[in-house]
Amino acid sequence: MIDLTGKVAMVTGGSRGIGYAIAGRFYEHGADVALVDIDAAGVEEAARSLTGRGTVVAITADVSSAAQTEAAVGTAESELGPVDILVNNAGLTRDGMLVRMGEGDWDLVIDVNLKGAFLMTKLMSRGMMKRRWGRIINVASVVGIVGNKGQANYAASKAGLIGLTKAVAKELASRNVLINAVAPGFIDTEMTRQLPEAARRVLMEQIPLQRLGTPDDVADAVLFLGSDLASYITGQVLVVDGGMVM
Ligand code: NAD
């Protein structure tokens, strides 16, 4: 039984989809939770919907902004105390073939998906090292491992997250701060609902388990990595994709 009573978890992009499922999992298992999202109304509503024993705080911030992430961490720590578990989940896509990809779409995806995780991880790691306990989980993607047509910016951001995970794992391990990534495959959320039906069908055919993943499938893997069950695991990428990439 995973018991996170007394722990504080912070989840970026926590107002919907995979981030919301992750926040819910930590909350169900006893943690106090800070939800961070750029969507002010969404994050307030998500926080209100988590009811039970613990405390939930909604924080509006853009993870690609150094000033806003610093303020977000300050708010979380003053309301809940030091953060023990950080989940860098906020992410977006701006798809297009490379030859037509604008610089703005490249920069935005790298800034949110990769720089956001760098900023949050840097802000959290000093305190975690001092306390000799910390868990950081980055939500990457199988696309960061195998690539995908039309997603050069997204694939680069997710491959970058995997590199960040491994480098920081080596830096922080001696202080019992563990950092891992999950790489979801094709998960049924608003992000993937934008795909045309034909593209969804083709993707489905590549999934040995013959179904799309759910946000809860990913949340369970993140919960495991955030818990004491994963005390001897760092710098790893746990693929959650129904067997699509082996
Ligand atoms: P989603 O679009 O439903 O949720 C993303 C959340 O991130 C939203 O609440 C959004 O408001 C928030 N967000 C976006 N930009 C932000 C910013 N600058 N600052 C703070 N918050 C911001 O997407 P999802 O499918 O739940 O994806 C969550 C994560 O999982 C993403 O990192 C995504 O790349 C990754 N992922 C998703 C899939 C999939 O199939 N859905 C597969 C692999 C990886």
Coordinates of C-alpha atoms in Angstrom, one line a residue, residues 31 47 96 143 154:
A31 CA -0.4 13.6 -0.3
A47 CA -8.5 21.8 -7.4
G96 CA 3.8 20.6 -38.7
V143 CA 7.9 10.3 -29.6
Y154 CA 7.7 18.0 -29.8

